[in-house]
Amino acid sequence: MPKRENISMSVIRRLPRYYRFLNQLKRDGVTRISSTELSAKLGLTASQIRQDLNCFGGFGQQGYGYIVEQLAAEIGRILGVAHNYRTVLFGAGNLGRAIAAHMDFEELGFELIGIFDNAPQKVGTVIRGMEVLNTASFEDFCKDNKPEMAALCIPRTAVEATVDRLYPLGIHSYWNFSHYDITMKYPDAVVENVHLNDSLLTLCYRISNNPEASHEPTKK
Amino acid sequence: MPKRENISMSVIRRLPRYYRFLNQLKRDGVTRISSTELSAKLGLTASQIRQDLNCFGGFGQQGYGYIVEQLAAEIGRILGVAHNYRTVLFGAGNLGRAIAAHMDFEELGFELIGIFDNAPQKVGTVIRGMEVLNTASFEDFCKDNKPEMAALCIPRTAVEATVDRLYPLGIHSYWNFSHYDITMKYPDAVVENVHLNDSLLTLCYRISNNPEASHEPTKK
């Protein structure tokens, strides 16, 4: 019986990790696990895990642990992985091709139904068994397919015009790989950003400020 | 005159954003900017920006604003972007090829000096003007090139063995695209993770719990 009210954002951010890990246990044939074992493998304290998982109801049992399959299923329900949100991907360049080919959209709540680009040399090429379509045909595509989410693997400078086109078509959710801030113009949009540049800059800062990380023996 | 002691992690996490934005202003020919203008464009409060930037010394001047070039340069110094940490990339699959081709390593504090894979059909192919090398030759490569950071675009199951090999060679910093947790075994390693699966699952949760995001008109 899930108690889903008032789950804090910091718990939410840990859910994908629990979900991933429980599914791995399931594949390994593990049927139950104690919070102590879970904590050792996840690098969290057992009490934090107990607290987090209590938000989703009574799956833990004193001295018995969690039933892996049941807990994985419940967290999957909370995440909404069965929704299969119809997804289009914009941008069939290096990054877009990698994301299309690499990601298990179907395992993660989405269904990739179309890949779009406006470069003639990319339109018609095949990624993941799907022909890249011309962006010009997107409105027609929407009539039949009603996409709900767009993964944007296009340059920063192209994002504003693209969202201006997608938003009125009912696409209000974005997986955004650019540094353009969609919510400045569309505060209601649901946007998850992947900022690869910022991640690399943060790593640079952390190396620069950690004498262990760039010790003398590795210098030229 | 920078005051670099005691900069909190939450300020650090905002630095790449300031840095990116100030460089954009520089490219646009803007020489100075007030904290009010900065805040409008970055979606932060003016007082937060003033507080953050005060950590790096006296670049702001009442009624005058920040000198864009000076502030960008100082933040760049704090981030350490001039270090050009020698970087190798492991995994020339879809994701590795995209990361190698897509990222401006040189702008972000790193220098990509080698790409490695162990699949014979990938070794010898060219990405970004660089021949993919055989992982078997990595120890020899290290003698001459002394890499300091490794970007890991390899499957989760291959990461542990790879890090077991790289760590003793002096590579203690990792940009990790897998879900393997390197710091569990190497607590001293400096690791920045990019968890694309978790990002997509979080988006799924947020759509599922936001009635605006998947409203009726877009449903089939």
Tab-separated table of C-alpha atoms in Angstrom:
chain	number	residue	atom	x	y	z
A	1	MET	CA	0.000	0.000	0.000
A	2	PRO	CA	1.991	3.009	-1.169
A	3	LYS	CA	1.852	6.263	0.761
A	4	ARG	CA	2.767	8.613	-2.022
A	5	GLU	CA	2.058	12.021	-0.555
A	6	ASN	CA	4.887	14.340	0.397
A	7	ILE	CA	7.778	12.403	-1.064
A	8	SER	CA	10.678	14.864	-1.036
A	9	MET	CA	12.680	15.669	-4.156
A	10	SER	CA	15.835	14.247	-2.605
A	11	VAL	CA	14.083	10.878	-2.186
A	12	ILE	CA	12.799	11.129	-5.768
A	13	ARG	CA	16.343	11.686	-7.053
A	14	ARG	CA	17.428	8.442	-5.372
A	15	LEU	CA	14.541	6.400	-6.831
A	16	PRO	CA	16.191	5.686	-10.215
A	17	ARG	CA	19.188	4.287	-8.366
A	18	TYR	CA	17.056	1.971	-6.222
A	19	TYR	CA	15.089	0.952	-9.300
A	20	ARG	CA	18.194	0.176	-11.328
A	21	PHE	CA	19.755	-1.749	-8.491
A	22	LEU	CA	16.648	-3.794	-7.625
A	23	ASN	CA	16.223	-4.762	-11.267
A	24	GLN	CA	19.824	-5.912	-11.354
A	25	LEU	CA	19.163	-8.067	-8.264
A	26	LYS	CA	16.059	-9.474	-9.958
A	27	ARG	CA	18.091	-10.415	-13.040
A	28	ASP	CA	20.638	-12.050	-10.724
A	29	GLY	CA	17.874	-14.180	-9.210
A	30	VAL	CA	17.867	-12.499	-5.774
A	31	THR	CA	14.391	-12.612	-4.222
A	32	ARG	CA	14.875	-10.654	-1.011
A	33	ILE	CA	17.422	-8.310	0.506
A	34	SER	CA	17.896	-6.623	3.869
A	35	SER	CA	18.309	-2.867	4.141
A	36	THR	CA	21.801	-3.536	5.545
A	37	GLU	CA	22.820	-5.434	2.394
A	38	LEU	CA	21.185	-2.803	0.191
A	39	SER	CA	23.050	-0.047	2.004
A	40	ALA	CA	26.420	-1.787	1.648
A	41	LYS	CA	25.911	-2.091	-2.103
A	42	LEU	CA	24.487	1.392	-2.651
A	43	GLY	CA	26.805	3.332	-0.361
A	44	LEU	CA	23.909	4.803	1.651
A	45	THR	CA	23.177	4.225	5.324
A	46	ALA	CA	20.713	1.451	6.186
A	47	SER	CA	18.585	3.947	8.075
A	48	GLN	CA	18.386	6.286	5.080
A	49	ILE	CA	17.282	3.399	2.866
A	50	ARG	CA	14.663	2.320	5.418
A	51	GLN	CA	13.382	5.892	5.629
A	52	ASP	CA	13.302	6.316	1.841
A	53	LEU	CA	11.558	3.020	1.182
A	54	ASN	CA	9.042	3.596	3.967
A	55	CYS	CA	7.680	6.402	1.758
A	56	PHE	CA	6.388	3.693	-0.567
A	57	GLY	CA	4.648	1.575	2.003
A	58	GLY	CA	5.186	-1.634	3.878
A	59	PHE	CA	7.559	-3.685	1.780
A	60	GLY	CA	10.190	-4.110	4.431
A	61	GLN	CA	9.669	-6.564	7.236
A	62	GLN	CA	11.754	-6.707	10.394
A	63	GLY	CA	14.226	-9.579	10.122
A	64	TYR	CA	13.104	-10.503	6.644
A	65	GLY	CA	14.050	-7.598	4.415
A	66	TYR	CA	12.529	-6.414	1.166
A	67	ILE	CA	10.948	-8.586	-1.481
A	68	VAL	CA	13.006	-7.540	-4.476
A	69	GLU	CA	10.421	-8.052	-7.197
A	70	GLN	CA	7.609	-6.354	-5.284
A	71	LEU	CA	9.730	-3.339	-4.356
A	72	ALA	CA	11.112	-2.976	-7.900
A	73	ALA	CA	7.582	-3.100	-9.286
A	74	GLU	CA	6.302	-0.525	-6.814
A	75	ILE	CA	9.164	1.898	-7.478
A	76	GLY	CA	8.619	1.347	-11.210
A	77	ARG	CA	4.954	2.295	-10.716
A	78	ILE	CA	5.913	5.435	-8.817
A	79	LEU	CA	8.424	6.396	-11.523
A	80	GLY	CA	5.767	5.651	-14.134
A	81	VAL	CA	7.905	3.395	-16.327
A	82	ALA	CA	4.866	1.661	-17.818
A	83	HIS	CA	3.647	4.873	-19.460
A	84	ASN	CA	5.699	4.505	-22.621
A	85	TYR	CA	5.489	8.208	-23.348
A	86	ARG	CA	5.676	8.642	-27.094
A	87	THR	CA	9.018	10.263	-27.780
A	88	VAL	CA	10.603	12.004	-30.738
A	89	LEU	CA	14.276	12.793	-31.022
A	90	PHE	CA	15.485	15.936	-32.766
A	91	GLY	CA	18.993	15.998	-34.171
A	92	ALA	CA	20.627	13.009	-35.867
A	93	GLY	CA	24.197	14.254	-35.440
A	94	ASN	CA	26.826	12.430	-33.392
A	95	LEU	CA	25.057	12.951	-30.106
A	96	GLY	CA	21.526	12.234	-31.366
A	97	ARG	CA	22.618	9.030	-33.095
A	98	ALA	CA	24.379	7.887	-29.925
A	99	ILE	CA	21.384	8.662	-27.715
A	100	ALA	CA	18.969	6.958	-30.112
A	101	ALA	CA	21.145	3.863	-30.405
A	102	HIS	CA	22.423	3.694	-26.843
A	103	MET	CA	19.403	4.361	-24.634
A	104	ASP	CA	16.836	1.747	-23.630
A	105	PHE	CA	13.936	4.188	-23.900
A	106	GLU	CA	11.429	1.364	-23.563
A	107	GLU	CA	12.839	0.258	-20.205
A	108	LEU	CA	12.748	3.792	-18.856
A	109	GLY	CA	9.173	4.916	-19.466
A	110	PHE	CA	9.412	6.104	-23.060
A	111	GLU	CA	8.880	4.816	-26.575
A	112	LEU	CA	11.012	6.300	-29.327
A	113	ILE	CA	8.666	6.768	-32.274
A	114	GLY	CA	10.532	9.159	-34.559
A	115	ILE	CA	13.927	10.743	-35.264
A	116	PHE	CA	14.057	14.096	-37.053
A	117	ASP	CA	16.721	16.203	-38.691
A	118	ASN	CA	16.693	18.956	-41.271
A	119	ALA	CA	20.022	18.139	-42.947
A	120	PRO	CA	19.326	16.439	-46.304
A	121	GLN	CA	22.344	14.143	-45.897
A	122	LYS	CA	20.913	12.798	-42.627
A	123	VAL	CA	17.253	12.423	-43.663
A	124	GLY	CA	16.652	8.858	-44.835
A	125	THR	CA	19.615	7.358	-42.984
A	126	VAL	CA	18.725	4.605	-40.536
A	127	ILE	CA	19.315	4.609	-36.770
A	128	ARG	CA	18.053	1.838	-34.536
A	129	GLY	CA	16.067	0.469	-37.476
A	130	MET	CA	14.288	3.806	-37.916
A	131	GLU	CA	14.553	6.122	-40.879
A	132	VAL	CA	15.483	9.689	-39.968
A	133	LEU	CA	12.592	11.921	-41.045
A	134	ASN	CA	12.668	15.454	-42.361
A	135	THR	CA	11.810	18.047	-39.724
A	136	ALA	CA	9.573	19.705	-42.327
A	137	SER	CA	7.161	16.766	-42.046
A	138	PHE	CA	6.847	17.011	-38.261
A	139	GLU	CA	3.360	18.571	-38.101
A	140	ASP	CA	1.975	15.762	-40.294
A	141	PHE	CA	3.738	13.184	-38.148
A	142	CYS	CA	2.109	14.674	-35.041
A	143	LYS	CA	-1.422	14.275	-36.389
A	144	ASP	CA	-0.988	10.521	-36.587
A	145	ASN	CA	1.410	9.892	-33.715
A	146	LYS	CA	0.826	12.515	-31.028
A	147	PRO	CA	4.279	12.569	-29.433
A	148	GLU	CA	4.448	13.555	-25.763
A	149	MET	CA	8.166	14.074	-25.147
A	150	ALA	CA	11.027	15.381	-27.244
A	151	ALA	CA	14.700	14.552	-26.757
A	152	LEU	CA	16.647	17.537	-28.069
A	153	CYS	CA	20.098	16.706	-29.417
A	154	ILE	CA	20.336	19.880	-31.481
A	155	PRO	CA	22.634	22.913	-31.132
A	156	ARG	CA	21.781	25.475	-28.450
A	157	THR	CA	20.982	28.068	-31.097
A	158	ALA	CA	18.284	25.837	-32.638
A	159	VAL	CA	16.464	24.947	-29.426
A	160	GLU	CA	14.305	28.050	-28.960
A	161	ALA	CA	12.782	27.862	-32.451
A	162	THR	CA	12.256	24.104	-32.099
A	163	VAL	CA	10.461	24.415	-28.761
A	164	ASP	CA	8.388	27.304	-30.170
A	165	ARG	CA	7.207	24.799	-32.747
A	166	LEU	CA	6.757	21.746	-30.489
A	167	TYR	CA	5.060	23.364	-27.510
A	168	PRO	CA	1.859	24.400	-29.363
A	169	LEU	CA	1.705	20.848	-30.743
A	170	GLY	CA	1.215	19.586	-27.188
A	171	ILE	CA	4.794	18.507	-26.503
A	172	HIS	CA	5.537	20.008	-23.089
A	173	SER	CA	8.220	17.615	-21.863
A	174	TYR	CA	11.841	17.766	-22.958
A	175	TRP	CA	15.041	15.852	-22.446
A	176	ASN	CA	17.416	18.662	-23.275
A	177	PHE	CA	21.100	18.175	-24.089
A	178	SER	CA	21.734	21.817	-24.934
A	179	HIS	CA	22.516	24.699	-22.610
A	180	TYR	CA	19.453	26.620	-23.699
A	181	ASP	CA	17.158	27.111	-20.695
A	182	ILE	CA	13.684	26.110	-21.941
A	183	THR	CA	11.858	26.972	-18.710
A	184	MET	CA	12.821	30.673	-18.945
A	185	LYS	CA	10.289	31.011	-21.789
A	186	TYR	CA	8.034	28.044	-20.911
A	187	PRO	CA	7.865	27.834	-17.118
A	188	ASP	CA	5.269	25.040	-17.322
A	189	ALA	CA	7.443	22.780	-19.430
A	190	VAL	CA	8.849	19.683	-17.741
A	191	VAL	CA	12.529	19.736	-18.598
A	192	GLU	CA	15.337	17.422	-17.622
A	193	ASN	CA	18.678	18.844	-18.724
A	194	VAL	CA	21.848	16.899	-19.428
A	195	HIS	CA	24.677	19.395	-19.251
A	196	LEU	CA	27.731	17.503	-20.433
A	197	ASN	CA	29.903	20.636	-20.590
A	198	ASP	CA	29.081	21.561	-17.002
A	199	SER	CA	29.843	18.024	-15.883
A	200	LEU	CA	33.274	18.173	-17.504
A	201	LEU	CA	33.979	21.640	-16.051
A	202	THR	CA	33.002	20.410	-12.593
A	203	LEU	CA	35.391	17.488	-12.989
A	204	CYS	CA	38.104	19.953	-14.031
A	205	TYR	CA	37.486	22.021	-10.884
A	206	ARG	CA	37.565	18.954	-8.678
A	207	ILE	CA	40.817	17.661	-10.178
A	208	SER	CA	42.404	21.119	-9.942
A	209	ASN	CA	41.483	21.342	-6.277
A	210	ASN	CA	42.427	17.805	-5.298
A	211	PRO	CA	46.152	17.187	-4.946
A	212	GLU	CA	45.515	13.402	-4.994
A	213	ALA	CA	43.943	13.538	-8.435
A	214	SER	CA	46.804	15.071	-10.355
A	215	HIS	CA	49.820	13.968	-8.404
A	216	GLU	CA	53.335	14.536	-9.647
A	217	PRO	CA	54.196	11.041	-10.948
A	218	THR	CA	51.587	11.391	-13.700
A	219	LYS	CA	52.836	14.795	-14.876
A	220	LYS	CA	54.904	15.096	-18.041
B	1	MET	CA	42.116	39.524	-5.750
B	2	PRO	CA	40.307	36.215	-5.380
B	3	LYS	CA	39.255	34.965	-1.943
B	4	ARG	CA	39.146	31.275	-2.672
B	5	GLU	CA	38.820	29.735	0.771
B	6	ASN	CA	35.554	28.180	1.861
B	7	ILE	CA	33.696	28.281	-1.434
B	8	SER	CA	30.692	26.016	-0.877
B	9	MET	CA	29.866	23.112	-3.202
B	10	SER	CA	26.591	24.754	-4.229
B	11	VAL	CA	28.514	27.815	-5.460
B	12	ILE	CA	30.963	25.509	-7.257
B	13	ARG	CA	28.089	23.767	-9.039
B	14	ARG	CA	26.921	27.145	-10.374
B	15	LEU	CA	30.396	28.143	-11.627
B	16	PRO	CA	30.207	26.292	-14.977
B	17	ARG	CA	26.961	28.128	-15.709
B	18	TYR	CA	28.469	31.543	-14.972
B	19	TYR	CA	31.541	30.626	-16.971
B	20	ARG	CA	29.532	29.492	-19.976
B	21	PHE	CA	27.308	32.540	-19.868
B	22	LEU	CA	30.127	35.070	-19.445
B	23	ASN	CA	32.000	33.548	-22.372
B	24	GLN	CA	28.862	33.854	-24.471
B	25	LEU	CA	28.649	37.554	-23.522
B	26	LYS	CA	32.319	37.965	-24.436
B	27	ARG	CA	31.700	36.414	-27.853
B	28	ASP	CA	28.740	38.781	-28.260
B	29	GLY	CA	31.042	41.758	-27.596
B	30	VAL	CA	29.546	42.669	-24.189
B	31	THR	CA	32.204	44.233	-21.959
B	32	ARG	CA	30.310	44.758	-18.717
B	33	ILE	CA	27.064	43.603	-17.115
B	34	SER	CA	25.175	44.418	-13.936
B	35	SER	CA	24.179	41.690	-11.500
B	36	THR	CA	20.537	42.588	-12.244
B	37	GLU	CA	21.003	41.857	-15.960
B	38	LEU	CA	22.965	38.695	-15.184
B	39	SER	CA	20.222	37.512	-12.859
B	40	ALA	CA	17.477	38.113	-15.441
B	41	LYS	CA	19.359	36.020	-17.990
B	42	LEU	CA	20.398	33.242	-15.619
B	43	GLY	CA	17.168	32.912	-13.673
B	44	LEU	CA	18.889	33.479	-10.314
B	45	THR	CA	18.300	36.372	-7.928
B	46	ALA	CA	20.622	39.375	-8.221
B	47	SER	CA	21.562	39.000	-4.565
B	48	GLN	CA	22.506	35.334	-5.031
B	49	ILE	CA	24.738	36.266	-7.965
B	50	ARG	CA	26.370	39.065	-5.981
B	51	GLN	CA	26.973	36.689	-3.091
B	52	ASP	CA	28.383	33.961	-5.369
B	53	LEU	CA	30.677	36.283	-7.275
B	54	ASN	CA	31.892	37.971	-4.116
B	55	CYS	CA	33.578	34.638	-3.324
B	56	PHE	CA	35.982	35.376	-6.156
B	57	GLY	CA	36.924	38.881	-5.168
B	58	GLY	CA	36.146	42.432	-6.118
B	59	PHE	CA	35.012	42.281	-9.714
B	60	GLY	CA	31.681	43.949	-9.137
B	61	GLN	CA	31.509	47.685	-8.619
B	62	GLN	CA	28.434	49.503	-7.309
B	63	GLY	CA	26.653	51.179	-10.233
B	64	TYR	CA	29.110	49.811	-12.763
B	65	GLY	CA	28.640	46.047	-12.781
B	66	TYR	CA	31.070	43.288	-13.668
B	67	ILE	CA	33.808	43.454	-16.269
B	68	VAL	CA	32.858	40.438	-18.377
B	69	GLU	CA	36.302	39.444	-19.598
B	70	GLN	CA	37.942	39.791	-16.202
B	71	LEU	CA	35.246	37.800	-14.419
B	72	ALA	CA	35.220	35.063	-17.088
B	73	ALA	CA	38.996	34.770	-16.827
B	74	GLU	CA	38.909	34.574	-13.031
B	75	ILE	CA	36.197	31.915	-12.987
B	76	GLY	CA	38.144	30.025	-15.660
B	77	ARG	CA	41.194	30.137	-13.397
B	78	ILE	CA	39.183	28.839	-10.445
B	79	LEU	CA	37.739	26.023	-12.568
B	80	GLY	CA	41.239	25.268	-13.842
B	81	VAL	CA	40.384	25.270	-17.553
B	82	ALA	CA	43.964	26.053	-18.563
B	83	HIS	CA	45.227	22.744	-17.163
B	84	ASN	CA	44.555	20.696	-20.286
B	85	TYR	CA	44.517	17.470	-18.325
B	86	ARG	CA	45.648	14.721	-20.658
B	87	THR	CA	42.607	12.575	-21.302
B	88	VAL	CA	41.990	9.158	-22.780
B	89	LEU	CA	38.601	7.852	-23.810
B	90	PHE	CA	37.706	4.191	-23.426
B	91	GLY	CA	34.970	2.742	-25.622
B	92	ALA	CA	34.526	3.694	-29.277
B	93	GLY	CA	30.902	2.547	-29.496
B	94	ASN	CA	28.003	4.865	-30.247
B	95	LEU	CA	28.334	6.824	-27.054
B	96	GLY	CA	32.134	7.042	-27.061
B	97	ARG	CA	32.208	8.206	-30.672
B	98	ALA	CA	29.605	10.859	-29.910
B	99	ILE	CA	31.427	12.103	-26.821
B	100	ALA	CA	34.766	12.203	-28.658
B	101	ALA	CA	33.307	14.053	-31.635
B	102	HIS	CA	30.849	16.279	-29.784
B	103	MET	CA	32.720	17.613	-26.761
B	104	ASP	CA	35.079	20.586	-26.800
B	105	PHE	CA	37.486	18.980	-24.360
B	106	GLU	CA	40.076	21.681	-25.032
B	107	GLU	CA	37.689	24.465	-23.960
B	108	LEU	CA	36.800	22.665	-20.770
B	109	GLY	CA	40.156	21.929	-19.180
B	110	PHE	CA	41.083	18.685	-20.920
B	111	GLU	CA	43.046	17.490	-23.921
B	112	LEU	CA	41.890	14.315	-25.611
B	113	ILE	CA	45.064	12.405	-26.464
B	114	GLY	CA	43.851	8.874	-27.160
B	115	ILE	CA	40.777	6.744	-27.852
B	116	PHE	CA	40.857	3.048	-26.980
B	117	ASP	CA	38.711	0.028	-27.715
B	118	ASN	CA	39.305	-3.699	-27.698
B	119	ALA	CA	36.980	-4.625	-30.572
B	120	PRO	CA	39.085	-5.389	-33.678
B	121	GLN	CA	36.473	-3.803	-35.958
B	122	LYS	CA	36.770	-0.491	-34.093
B	123	VAL	CA	40.568	-0.367	-33.686
B	124	GLY	CA	42.050	1.680	-36.538
B	125	THR	CA	38.840	3.573	-37.333
B	126	VAL	CA	39.149	7.351	-37.101
B	127	ILE	CA	37.201	9.670	-34.765
B	128	ARG	CA	37.954	13.374	-34.582
B	129	GLY	CA	41.036	12.820	-36.696
B	130	MET	CA	42.362	10.259	-34.222
B	131	GLU	CA	42.906	6.578	-34.841
B	132	VAL	CA	41.207	4.315	-32.294
B	133	LEU	CA	43.958	2.345	-30.534
B	134	ASN	CA	43.889	-1.184	-29.195
B	135	THR	CA	43.337	-1.330	-25.449
B	136	ALA	CA	46.118	-3.932	-25.334
B	137	SER	CA	48.652	-1.186	-26.130
B	138	PHE	CA	47.525	1.091	-23.295
B	139	GLU	CA	50.448	0.489	-20.923
B	140	ASP	CA	52.918	1.431	-23.680
B	141	PHE	CA	50.869	4.503	-24.528
B	142	CYS	CA	51.001	5.582	-20.878
B	143	LYS	CA	54.820	5.503	-20.755
B	144	ASP	CA	55.007	8.174	-23.437
B	145	ASN	CA	51.841	10.142	-22.781
B	146	LYS	CA	51.039	9.962	-19.066
B	147	PRO	CA	47.262	10.446	-19.235
B	148	GLU	CA	45.627	12.020	-16.171
B	149	MET	CA	41.900	11.509	-16.794
B	150	ALA	CA	39.849	8.759	-18.429
B	151	ALA	CA	36.415	9.191	-19.963
B	152	LEU	CA	34.695	5.816	-19.647
B	153	CYS	CA	32.124	5.090	-22.359
B	154	ILE	CA	32.232	1.348	-21.816
B	155	PRO	CA	29.568	-1.036	-20.497
B	156	ARG	CA	28.999	-1.151	-16.735
B	157	THR	CA	30.369	-4.709	-16.581
B	158	ALA	CA	33.714	-3.606	-18.063
B	159	VAL	CA	34.337	-0.624	-15.769
B	160	GLU	CA	35.724	-2.373	-12.693
B	161	ALA	CA	38.423	-4.249	-14.622
B	162	THR	CA	39.300	-1.105	-16.587
B	163	VAL	CA	39.691	1.033	-13.476
B	164	ASP	CA	41.712	-1.759	-11.825
B	165	ARG	CA	44.095	-1.336	-14.728
B	166	LEU	CA	44.095	2.484	-14.990
B	167	TYR	CA	44.335	3.398	-11.316
B	168	PRO	CA	47.804	1.874	-10.730
B	169	LEU	CA	48.977	3.697	-13.891
B	170	GLY	CA	48.280	7.000	-12.109
B	171	ILE	CA	44.892	7.756	-13.638
B	172	HIS	CA	42.749	8.692	-10.643
B	173	SER	CA	40.148	10.930	-12.322
B	174	TYR	CA	37.215	9.592	-14.286
B	175	TRP	CA	34.327	10.911	-16.335
B	176	ASN	CA	32.077	7.912	-15.975
B	177	PHE	CA	29.052	7.259	-18.199
B	178	SER	CA	28.275	3.877	-16.669
B	179	HIS	CA	26.308	3.076	-13.548
B	180	TYR	CA	29.251	1.348	-11.932
B	181	ASP	CA	30.204	3.211	-8.751
B	182	ILE	CA	33.984	3.661	-8.956
B	183	THR	CA	34.356	5.330	-5.549
B	184	MET	CA	33.046	2.248	-3.707
B	185	LYS	CA	36.363	0.534	-4.491
B	186	TYR	CA	38.525	3.648	-4.967
B	187	PRO	CA	37.313	6.254	-2.459
B	188	ASP	CA	40.176	8.606	-3.422
B	189	ALA	CA	39.256	8.673	-7.104
B	190	VAL	CA	37.776	11.911	-8.441
B	191	VAL	CA	34.690	10.791	-10.343
B	192	GLU	CA	32.078	12.774	-12.184
B	193	ASN	CA	29.215	10.519	-13.245
B	194	VAL	CA	26.830	11.098	-16.137
B	195	HIS	CA	23.813	8.922	-15.460
B	196	LEU	CA	21.703	9.170	-18.598
B	197	ASN	CA	19.325	6.404	-17.493
B	198	ASP	CA	18.638	8.110	-14.179
B	199	SER	CA	18.012	11.397	-15.961
B	200	LEU	CA	15.425	9.767	-18.219
B	201	LEU	CA	13.761	7.976	-15.276
B	202	THR	CA	13.559	11.255	-13.371
B	203	LEU	CA	11.913	12.883	-16.380
B	204	CYS	CA	9.451	9.983	-16.500
B	205	TYR	CA	8.579	10.508	-12.833
B	206	ARG	CA	8.133	14.235	-13.316
B	207	ILE	CA	5.872	13.793	-16.358
B	208	SER	CA	3.852	11.125	-14.572
B	209	ASN	CA	3.314	13.420	-11.609
B	210	ASN	CA	2.605	16.596	-13.545
B	211	PRO	CA	-0.856	16.761	-15.063
B	212	GLU	CA	0.277	19.685	-17.278
B	213	ALA	CA	2.954	17.618	-18.940
B	214	SER	CA	0.807	14.847	-20.344
B	215	HIS	CA	-2.533	16.520	-20.788
B	216	GLU	CA	-5.426	14.875	-22.549
B	217	PRO	CA	-5.227	16.585	-25.962
B	218	THR	CA	-1.891	14.935	-26.644
B	219	LYS	CA	-3.099	11.428	-25.759
B	220	LYS	CA	-3.915	8.914	-28.468
